[in-house]
Amino acid sequence: MKVIKKINNNVAVCLDSNNCELIAFGKGIGFPKMPYDLQDLSLIDRTFYDLDFGIISLFNEIPEPVMQVAVEIVDKAKVYLQMNLSDMFVFTLADHLHFAIKRCQEGMIIENPLMYDLQHLYDKEMELAKWSIRLVYRRLFIRLPSEEEANLAMHFINAQSIAKKNDQESDITRIIEDLTSIIEKELDLLIDREDFNYARFIMHLQHLFKRKDKKVVIQTSNLKMFSQMKKEFFEVYQCVLKIKEYFVKTLNWQLNDEELLYLMLHVNRFYSREGL
């Protein structure tokens, strides 16, 4: 295996024997001068193929211990839920854990209104989420709030869904593109469709559409936060109001303040990469 680009001391971009690019995890593989031939393949702990190499920037944002915890959780999920997971899910989960830990350290707790439903409809995913939170504490000595169980469970549920090319999916794709255009116009920016934040935005919208199909309305106690954010992020709020108007005119569907809050969290990531 040829190591061609250092990401950090223990992660690097490599070429396998078939000249295919991959990202490899392995203790110390990023130390030597690049490029070099790695003879001892036992040093490689894990390889990831078919990744969007734009995610490399995440390694500068997400601490390596958090990434390793995400790897452990995904390994557990594959066995416990008998799931076929893409390599990309490790990075999606690591990104979520990173922000969840930051929120925890800042004393910010976001309730998930679907907690009760998830406990009854997706008991295995919820059990895995509880196990994951215990693992975070064992590995990182950070105790995530119980509210995070539902958020993690949603990631496991989403990861199990199999994409099907049908008319409904085509409609969703069109709606997502319309909403993206609204954000770009209202905030005067250009969204990179390959950016990781965009993937997270799409994932949120997919959950939104699923709740619409199941007629699930979320109601929680986050309205105080919503009131504060409307003032602090006025431009983002005005943009989200345009999205609300689109849902009414196009889908005859009213978004409540709770839904608007979650949309603001995602839209703000485009407006300010630091996020909330």
mmCIF file of C-alpha atoms in Angstrom:
data_model
loop_
_atom_site.group_PDB
_atom_site.id
_atom_site.type_symbol
_atom_site.label_atom_id
_atom_site.label_comp_id
_atom_site.label_asym_id
_atom_site.label_seq_id
_atom_site.Cartn_x
_atom_site.Cartn_y
_atom_site.Cartn_z
ATOM 1 C CA MET A 1 0.000 0.000 0.000
ATOM 2 C CA LYS A 2 1.270 3.456 -0.887
ATOM 3 C CA VAL A 3 0.665 6.292 1.570
ATOM 4 C CA ILE A 4 0.336 9.505 -0.426
ATOM 5 C CA LYS A 5 -1.125 12.209 1.837
ATOM 6 C CA LYS A 6 -1.095 12.805 5.573
ATOM 7 C CA ILE A 7 -4.372 13.746 7.232
ATOM 8 C CA ASN A 8 -3.060 13.459 10.767
ATOM 9 C CA ASN A 9 -0.536 11.263 12.559
ATOM 10 C CA ASN A 10 -2.821 8.228 12.451
ATOM 11 C CA VAL A 11 -4.887 8.807 9.299
ATOM 12 C CA ALA A 12 -3.749 9.120 5.690
ATOM 13 C CA VAL A 13 -4.884 8.951 2.078
ATOM 14 C CA CYS A 14 -3.483 5.824 0.422
ATOM 15 C CA LEU A 15 -3.451 3.831 -2.816
ATOM 16 C CA ASP A 16 -4.076 0.098 -2.699
ATOM 17 C CA SER A 17 -2.577 -2.539 -4.999
ATOM 18 C CA ASN A 18 -5.226 -1.724 -7.629
ATOM 19 C CA ASN A 19 -4.336 1.976 -7.490
ATOM 20 C CA CYS A 20 -7.668 2.827 -5.819
ATOM 21 C CA GLU A 21 -7.739 5.749 -3.404
ATOM 22 C CA LEU A 22 -8.816 5.148 0.163
ATOM 23 C CA ILE A 23 -8.528 6.619 3.630
ATOM 24 C CA ALA A 24 -6.667 4.440 6.126
ATOM 25 C CA PHE A 25 -6.563 4.495 9.917
ATOM 26 C CA GLY A 26 -3.409 3.172 11.555
ATOM 27 C CA LYS A 27 -1.160 4.142 14.420
ATOM 28 C CA GLY A 28 1.638 6.379 13.196
ATOM 29 C CA ILE A 29 1.034 5.952 9.452
ATOM 30 C CA GLY A 30 1.005 9.736 9.016
ATOM 31 C CA PHE A 31 4.456 10.247 10.554
ATOM 32 C CA PRO A 32 6.864 9.343 7.691
ATOM 33 C CA LYS A 33 7.618 11.676 4.813
ATOM 34 C CA MET A 34 5.054 11.399 2.000
ATOM 35 C CA PRO A 35 4.720 9.523 -0.241
ATOM 36 C CA TYR A 36 6.044 6.176 0.931
ATOM 37 C CA ASP A 37 5.333 2.459 0.593
ATOM 38 C CA LEU A 38 3.830 0.868 3.688
ATOM 39 C CA GLN A 39 5.164 -2.666 3.931
ATOM 40 C CA ASP A 40 3.644 -3.706 7.263
ATOM 41 C CA LEU A 41 -0.101 -3.785 6.572
ATOM 42 C CA SER A 42 -0.745 -4.961 10.126
ATOM 43 C CA LEU A 43 -0.395 -1.288 11.072
ATOM 44 C CA ILE A 44 -3.657 -0.546 9.253
ATOM 45 C CA ASP A 45 -6.671 -0.728 11.560
ATOM 46 C CA ARG A 46 -9.344 0.243 9.055
ATOM 47 C CA THR A 47 -9.797 1.405 5.480
ATOM 48 C CA PHE A 48 -12.565 3.470 3.883
ATOM 49 C CA TYR A 49 -13.318 3.378 0.160
ATOM 50 C CA ASP A 50 -15.651 5.435 -2.025
ATOM 51 C CA LEU A 51 -15.598 8.461 0.250
ATOM 52 C CA ASP A 52 -16.150 12.074 -0.674
ATOM 53 C CA PHE A 53 -12.649 13.338 -0.037
ATOM 54 C CA GLY A 54 -14.172 16.676 0.897
ATOM 55 C CA ILE A 55 -14.711 15.149 4.335
ATOM 56 C CA ILE A 56 -10.959 15.292 4.931
ATOM 57 C CA SER A 57 -11.520 18.757 6.389
ATOM 58 C CA LEU A 58 -13.510 17.092 9.166
ATOM 59 C CA PHE A 59 -10.341 15.564 10.552
ATOM 60 C CA ASN A 60 -9.191 19.080 11.416
ATOM 61 C CA GLU A 61 -12.424 19.720 13.306
ATOM 62 C CA ILE A 62 -13.253 16.399 14.958
ATOM 63 C CA PRO A 63 -10.842 15.134 17.643
ATOM 64 C CA GLU A 64 -9.390 11.732 16.853
ATOM 65 C CA PRO A 65 -10.790 10.095 20.043
ATOM 66 C CA VAL A 66 -14.305 11.108 18.943
ATOM 67 C CA MET A 67 -13.685 9.561 15.526
ATOM 68 C CA GLN A 68 -12.512 6.336 17.167
ATOM 69 C CA VAL A 69 -15.644 6.192 19.323
ATOM 70 C CA ALA A 70 -17.777 6.600 16.192
ATOM 71 C CA VAL A 71 -15.936 3.663 14.611
ATOM 72 C CA GLU A 72 -16.678 1.505 17.670
ATOM 73 C CA ILE A 73 -20.346 2.456 17.622
ATOM 74 C CA VAL A 74 -20.710 1.644 13.926
ATOM 75 C CA ASP A 75 -19.023 -1.734 14.437
ATOM 76 C CA LYS A 76 -21.504 -2.468 17.216
ATOM 77 C CA ALA A 77 -24.445 -1.295 15.080
ATOM 78 C CA LYS A 78 -23.538 -3.610 12.209
ATOM 79 C CA VAL A 79 -23.765 -6.627 14.502
ATOM 80 C CA TYR A 80 -26.561 -5.570 16.847
ATOM 81 C CA LEU A 81 -28.899 -4.277 14.147
ATOM 82 C CA GLN A 82 -27.541 -6.477 11.341
ATOM 83 C CA MET A 83 -27.094 -3.357 9.261
ATOM 84 C CA ASN A 84 -25.270 -2.794 6.010
ATOM 85 C CA LEU A 85 -23.711 0.609 6.555
ATOM 86 C CA SER A 86 -21.761 2.775 4.164
ATOM 87 C CA ASP A 87 -18.313 3.941 5.192
ATOM 88 C CA MET A 88 -19.663 7.487 5.126
ATOM 89 C CA PHE A 89 -21.869 6.754 8.134
ATOM 90 C CA VAL A 90 -18.820 6.664 10.421
ATOM 91 C CA PHE A 91 -18.070 10.274 9.540
ATOM 92 C CA THR A 92 -21.713 11.356 9.752
ATOM 93 C CA LEU A 93 -21.927 9.863 13.228
ATOM 94 C CA ALA A 94 -18.585 11.331 14.322
ATOM 95 C CA ASP A 95 -19.714 14.777 13.205
ATOM 96 C CA HIS A 96 -22.935 14.409 15.176
ATOM 97 C CA LEU A 97 -21.082 13.247 18.305
ATOM 98 C CA HIS A 98 -18.642 16.143 18.012
ATOM 99 C CA PHE A 99 -21.444 18.726 18.009
ATOM 100 C CA ALA A 100 -23.364 16.847 20.731
ATOM 101 C CA ILE A 101 -20.287 16.960 22.969
ATOM 102 C CA LYS A 102 -19.804 20.678 22.272
ATOM 103 C CA ARG A 103 -23.446 21.375 23.164
ATOM 104 C CA CYS A 104 -23.074 19.330 26.349
ATOM 105 C CA GLN A 105 -19.948 21.223 27.399
ATOM 106 C CA GLU A 106 -21.728 24.523 26.760
ATOM 107 C CA GLY A 107 -24.754 23.438 28.783
ATOM 108 C CA MET A 108 -27.054 23.442 25.760
ATOM 109 C CA ILE A 109 -29.666 20.671 25.732
ATOM 110 C CA ILE A 110 -32.025 20.214 22.797
ATOM 111 C CA GLU A 111 -34.988 17.982 23.538
ATOM 112 C CA ASN A 112 -36.045 15.550 20.846
ATOM 113 C CA PRO A 113 -39.851 15.514 20.641
ATOM 114 C CA LEU A 114 -39.856 12.028 19.125
ATOM 115 C CA MET A 115 -38.325 10.372 22.205
ATOM 116 C CA TYR A 116 -41.572 8.696 23.296
ATOM 117 C CA ASP A 117 -42.405 7.404 19.811
ATOM 118 C CA LEU A 118 -38.890 6.118 19.236
ATOM 119 C CA GLN A 119 -38.890 4.192 22.513
ATOM 120 C CA HIS A 120 -41.969 2.278 21.394
ATOM 121 C CA LEU A 121 -41.337 1.941 17.667
ATOM 122 C CA TYR A 122 -37.558 1.563 17.525
ATOM 123 C CA ASP A 123 -36.590 -0.107 20.779
ATOM 124 C CA LYS A 124 -33.425 -1.729 19.391
ATOM 125 C CA GLU A 125 -32.151 1.543 17.971
ATOM 126 C CA MET A 126 -32.851 3.244 21.296
ATOM 127 C CA GLU A 127 -30.984 0.516 23.189
ATOM 128 C CA LEU A 128 -28.037 0.978 20.853
ATOM 129 C CA ALA A 129 -28.191 4.735 21.430
ATOM 130 C CA LYS A 130 -28.065 4.199 25.211
ATOM 131 C CA TRP A 131 -25.086 1.875 24.780
ATOM 132 C CA SER A 132 -23.400 4.510 22.614
ATOM 133 C CA ILE A 133 -23.815 7.184 25.283
ATOM 134 C CA ARG A 134 -22.280 4.845 27.859
ATOM 135 C CA LEU A 135 -19.376 4.219 25.488
ATOM 136 C CA VAL A 136 -18.796 7.961 25.079
ATOM 137 C CA TYR A 137 -18.545 8.232 28.858
ATOM 138 C CA ARG A 138 -16.162 5.256 29.149
ATOM 139 C CA ARG A 139 -13.875 6.460 26.365
ATOM 140 C CA LEU A 140 -14.089 10.249 26.645
ATOM 141 C CA PHE A 141 -15.327 10.814 30.225
ATOM 142 C CA ILE A 142 -18.154 12.986 28.911
ATOM 143 C CA ARG A 143 -21.682 12.218 30.063
ATOM 144 C CA LEU A 144 -24.097 13.144 27.292
ATOM 145 C CA PRO A 145 -27.658 13.963 28.387
ATOM 146 C CA SER A 146 -30.385 11.346 28.004
ATOM 147 C CA GLU A 147 -32.040 13.620 25.419
ATOM 148 C CA GLU A 148 -29.242 12.605 23.073
ATOM 149 C CA GLU A 149 -30.546 9.010 22.953
ATOM 150 C CA ALA A 150 -33.302 9.923 20.508
ATOM 151 C CA ASN A 151 -30.935 11.901 18.288
ATOM 152 C CA LEU A 152 -28.543 8.962 18.001
ATOM 153 C CA ALA A 153 -31.418 6.550 17.407
ATOM 154 C CA MET A 154 -32.571 8.707 14.499
ATOM 155 C CA HIS A 155 -29.140 8.353 12.933
ATOM 156 C CA PHE A 156 -29.322 4.559 13.205
ATOM 157 C CA ILE A 157 -32.836 4.524 11.751
ATOM 158 C CA ASN A 158 -31.817 6.730 8.855
ATOM 159 C CA ALA A 159 -28.740 4.599 8.160
ATOM 160 C CA GLN A 160 -30.937 1.526 7.724
ATOM 161 C CA SER A 161 -33.205 3.072 5.149
ATOM 162 C CA ILE A 162 -32.624 1.892 1.593
ATOM 163 C CA ALA A 163 -32.874 4.566 -1.083
ATOM 164 C CA LYS A 164 -35.407 3.759 -3.790
ATOM 165 C CA LYS A 165 -35.668 5.607 -7.069
ATOM 166 C CA ASN A 166 -39.379 6.320 -7.263
ATOM 167 C CA ASP A 167 -41.697 9.226 -7.913
ATOM 168 C CA GLN A 168 -41.817 10.212 -4.265
ATOM 169 C CA GLU A 169 -38.041 10.430 -4.093
ATOM 170 C CA SER A 170 -38.019 12.540 -7.254
ATOM 171 C CA ASP A 171 -40.492 14.938 -5.648
ATOM 172 C CA ILE A 172 -38.359 15.154 -2.521
ATOM 173 C CA THR A 173 -35.268 15.833 -4.618
ATOM 174 C CA ARG A 174 -37.075 18.689 -6.376
ATOM 175 C CA ILE A 175 -38.279 20.158 -3.082
ATOM 176 C CA ILE A 176 -34.779 19.986 -1.591
ATOM 177 C CA GLU A 177 -33.381 21.827 -4.598
ATOM 178 C CA ASP A 178 -36.117 24.470 -4.320
ATOM 179 C CA LEU A 179 -35.331 24.993 -0.634
ATOM 180 C CA THR A 180 -31.619 25.203 -1.394
ATOM 181 C CA SER A 181 -32.315 27.918 -3.958
ATOM 182 C CA ILE A 182 -34.370 29.860 -1.409
ATOM 183 C CA ILE A 183 -31.487 29.784 1.079
ATOM 184 C CA GLU A 184 -28.977 30.879 -1.560
ATOM 185 C CA LYS A 185 -31.185 33.756 -2.691
ATOM 186 C CA GLU A 186 -32.216 35.009 0.750
ATOM 187 C CA LEU A 187 -28.736 34.843 2.301
ATOM 188 C CA ASP A 188 -26.859 35.770 -0.879
ATOM 189 C CA LEU A 189 -24.543 32.765 -0.804
ATOM 190 C CA LEU A 190 -23.673 29.717 -2.883
ATOM 191 C CA ILE A 191 -24.083 26.340 -1.214
ATOM 192 C CA ASP A 192 -21.567 23.648 -2.081
ATOM 193 C CA ARG A 193 -23.649 20.541 -2.831
ATOM 194 C CA GLU A 194 -20.643 18.387 -1.899
ATOM 195 C CA ASP A 195 -20.216 20.041 1.493
ATOM 196 C CA PHE A 196 -20.780 17.913 4.577
ATOM 197 C CA ASN A 197 -23.191 20.457 6.055
ATOM 198 C CA TYR A 198 -25.371 20.108 2.974
ATOM 199 C CA ALA A 199 -25.572 16.346 3.521
ATOM 200 C CA ARG A 200 -26.702 16.994 7.086
ATOM 201 C CA PHE A 201 -29.323 19.471 5.850
ATOM 202 C CA ILE A 202 -30.698 16.913 3.392
ATOM 203 C CA MET A 203 -30.820 14.287 6.135
ATOM 204 C CA HIS A 204 -32.872 16.628 8.312
ATOM 205 C CA LEU A 205 -35.303 17.321 5.468
ATOM 206 C CA GLN A 206 -35.728 13.600 4.835
ATOM 207 C CA HIS A 207 -36.743 13.140 8.475
ATOM 208 C CA LEU A 208 -39.094 16.093 8.079
ATOM 209 C CA PHE A 209 -40.816 14.444 5.096
ATOM 210 C CA LYS A 210 -41.109 11.142 6.972
ATOM 211 C CA ARG A 211 -42.844 12.893 9.856
ATOM 212 C CA LYS A 212 -45.204 14.551 7.380
ATOM 213 C CA ASP A 213 -46.104 11.193 5.827
ATOM 214 C CA LYS A 214 -46.785 9.714 9.272
ATOM 215 C CA LYS A 215 -48.635 12.867 10.410
ATOM 216 C CA VAL A 216 -46.250 13.268 13.348
ATOM 217 C CA VAL A 217 -46.251 16.775 14.836
ATOM 218 C CA ILE A 218 -43.380 17.645 17.141
ATOM 219 C CA GLN A 219 -44.033 19.733 20.234
ATOM 220 C CA THR A 220 -41.362 20.402 22.878
ATOM 221 C CA SER A 221 -40.187 23.082 25.286
ATOM 222 C CA ASN A 222 -37.524 24.619 23.042
ATOM 223 C CA LEU A 223 -39.562 27.723 22.235
ATOM 224 C CA LYS A 224 -37.500 29.917 24.551
ATOM 225 C CA MET A 225 -34.432 29.074 22.482
ATOM 226 C CA PHE A 226 -36.409 29.786 19.307
ATOM 227 C CA SER A 227 -37.404 33.218 20.615
ATOM 228 C CA GLN A 228 -33.779 34.049 21.391
ATOM 229 C CA MET A 229 -32.524 32.825 18.028
ATOM 230 C CA LYS A 230 -35.062 34.893 16.099
ATOM 231 C CA LYS A 231 -33.411 37.998 17.531
ATOM 232 C CA GLU A 232 -29.805 36.838 17.429
ATOM 233 C CA PHE A 233 -29.934 35.368 13.920
ATOM 234 C CA PHE A 234 -32.446 37.679 12.272
ATOM 235 C CA GLU A 235 -31.286 37.085 8.672
ATOM 236 C CA VAL A 236 -31.442 33.318 9.122
ATOM 237 C CA TYR A 237 -34.909 33.612 10.658
ATOM 238 C CA GLN A 238 -36.180 35.652 7.698
ATOM 239 C CA CYS A 239 -34.800 32.998 5.364
ATOM 240 C CA VAL A 240 -36.571 30.229 7.278
ATOM 241 C CA LEU A 241 -39.834 32.185 7.067
ATOM 242 C CA LYS A 242 -39.479 32.006 3.267
ATOM 243 C CA ILE A 243 -39.061 28.245 3.598
ATOM 244 C CA LYS A 244 -42.192 28.131 5.754
ATOM 245 C CA GLU A 245 -44.065 30.051 3.056
ATOM 246 C CA TYR A 246 -42.845 27.567 0.431
ATOM 247 C CA PHE A 247 -44.184 24.619 2.445
ATOM 248 C CA VAL A 248 -47.589 26.282 2.725
ATOM 249 C CA LYS A 249 -47.870 27.144 -0.971
ATOM 250 C CA THR A 250 -46.322 23.972 -2.384
ATOM 251 C CA LEU A 251 -47.274 21.247 0.097
ATOM 252 C CA ASN A 252 -50.155 22.859 2.005
ATOM 253 C CA TRP A 253 -48.243 22.072 5.173
ATOM 254 C CA GLN A 254 -47.735 24.416 8.100
ATOM 255 C CA LEU A 255 -44.373 24.213 9.868
ATOM 256 C CA ASN A 256 -44.636 24.937 13.583
ATOM 257 C CA ASP A 257 -42.069 26.911 15.555
ATOM 258 C CA GLU A 258 -40.283 23.734 16.629
ATOM 259 C CA GLU A 259 -39.651 22.763 13.002
ATOM 260 C CA LEU A 260 -38.516 26.311 12.236
ATOM 261 C CA LEU A 261 -36.007 26.119 15.084
ATOM 262 C CA TYR A 262 -34.366 22.997 13.684
ATOM 263 C CA LEU A 263 -34.283 24.518 10.211
ATOM 264 C CA MET A 264 -32.574 27.608 11.631
ATOM 265 C CA LEU A 265 -29.888 25.429 13.204
ATOM 266 C CA HIS A 266 -29.118 23.873 9.827
ATOM 267 C CA VAL A 267 -29.416 27.013 7.707
ATOM 268 C CA ASN A 268 -27.111 28.882 10.057
ATOM 269 C CA ARG A 269 -24.351 26.369 9.282
ATOM 270 C CA PHE A 270 -24.352 27.625 5.707
ATOM 271 C CA TYR A 271 -24.338 31.224 6.916
ATOM 272 C CA SER A 272 -21.633 30.668 9.509
ATOM 273 C CA ARG A 273 -19.471 27.536 9.324
ATOM 274 C CA GLU A 274 -18.899 27.673 13.054
ATOM 275 C CA GLY A 275 -22.476 26.503 13.503
ATOM 276 C CA LEU A 276 -24.467 26.859 16.689
#
